[in-house]
Amino acid sequence: MAVSWVGIPYTGEKFCREFAKSYLAEKGIPMPIVDSPDDATGWARVEAPAENDVVVFRRAGKPNHVGVCISAKDFIHVQENSKSCVERLSSPLWSRRIEGFYRYVGS
């Protein structure tokens, strides 16, 4: 359950990816640590988010932040100088930065 993952402090560069990888691993879903979503073998871009999909966000014009969808409306993530938290995909801060949603389809 996502609640047990709330409050984990950010611990370093690209930790959002390590956080997402660990979260999904607990659910038996392997997630590679890659710089581009196109490099993630076994993952496919999807139009509508669902639980356990990875959401990729643009920062400074590049896809460089990730979270994990815990529903079709919410995601969990961690960012610099913060602790992990649940936020809405529709929030003004995040909705305009969404690069895409990705679902594990197997290798």
C-alpha positions as a printed Julia matrix, in Angstrom:
107×3 Matrix{Float64}:
  0.0    0.0     0.0
  1.28   3.47   -0.89
  0.8    4.82    2.63
  3.87   2.94    3.88
  5.93   4.65    1.17
  4.96   8.21    2.18
  7.59  10.21    4.07
 10.77   8.67    2.66
 13.4   11.41    2.3
 15.14  12.22   -0.98
 18.71  10.91   -0.75
 20.5   11.95   -3.92
 20.6   12.53   -7.63
 17.98  10.59   -9.59
 16.6    9.14   -6.34
 13.09   9.47   -7.77
 14.01   6.61  -10.13
 15.44   4.46   -7.34
 12.32   5.16   -5.28
 10.0    4.15   -8.15
 12.09   1.04   -8.86
 11.88  -0.07   -5.21
  8.17   0.67   -4.99
  7.43  -1.4    -8.1
  9.82  -4.2    -7.09
  7.7   -4.75   -3.99
  4.84  -5.49   -6.41
  6.96  -7.81   -8.55
  7.4   -5.3   -11.39
 10.97  -4.76  -12.65
 11.85  -1.2   -13.58
 15.15  -0.28  -15.22
 16.96   2.92  -14.34
 17.23   4.69  -17.7
 17.63   8.27  -18.87
 15.01   8.0   -21.61
 11.66   6.17  -21.49
 12.49   4.79  -24.96
 15.35   2.81  -23.38
 13.09   0.96  -20.92
 12.85  -2.57  -22.32
  9.56  -4.25  -21.48
  7.69  -0.98  -20.97
  5.14   0.54  -23.36
  3.7    4.02  -23.55
 -0.04   4.11  -22.74
 -2.62   6.85  -23.14
 -4.49   6.53  -19.84
 -2.77   5.91  -16.5
 -3.56   2.96  -14.26
 -2.2    1.66  -10.97
  1.53   0.8   -11.14
  2.16   2.73  -14.36
  5.21   4.98  -14.34
  4.54   8.64  -15.04
  7.41  10.57  -16.58
  7.61  14.34  -16.12
  9.55  16.97  -18.02
 11.81  19.33  -16.11
 13.78  21.95  -17.99
 12.27  20.51  -21.18
 13.64  16.99  -20.67
 12.03  13.83  -19.26
 13.91  13.65  -15.97
 11.5   12.96  -13.12
  9.33   9.92  -12.46
  6.56   8.8   -10.17
  4.36   5.74   -9.89
  0.61   5.92  -10.41
 -1.27   4.55   -7.42
 -4.57   5.06   -9.26
 -5.77   6.7   -12.47
 -5.75  10.05  -10.63
 -2.88   9.95   -8.11
  0.83   9.22   -8.09
  3.56   8.79   -5.5
  7.02  10.29   -5.93
  9.93  11.97   -4.18
 11.84  15.05   -5.24
 14.83  17.09   -4.08
 14.65  18.68   -0.63
 11.47  16.78    0.12
  9.99  13.5     1.3
  7.93  11.11   -0.77
  4.28  12.05   -1.08
  1.09  11.36   -3.0
 -0.12  14.02   -5.42
 -2.8   14.44   -8.07
 -1.9   13.97  -11.71
 -4.31  16.82  -12.43
 -2.55  19.33  -10.16
 -1.48  22.5   -11.99
  2.13  21.9   -10.96
  2.36  18.42  -12.47
 -0.27  18.06  -15.22
  1.52  20.43  -17.6
  4.81  18.55  -17.13
  3.59  15.05  -17.96
  5.7   13.55  -20.74
  3.8   10.26  -20.71
  2.62   7.14  -18.91
  4.4    3.81  -19.23
  3.18   0.31  -18.37
  5.19  -2.83  -17.83
  4.29  -5.34  -20.53
  7.08  -7.87  -19.94
 10.44  -8.44  -21.51
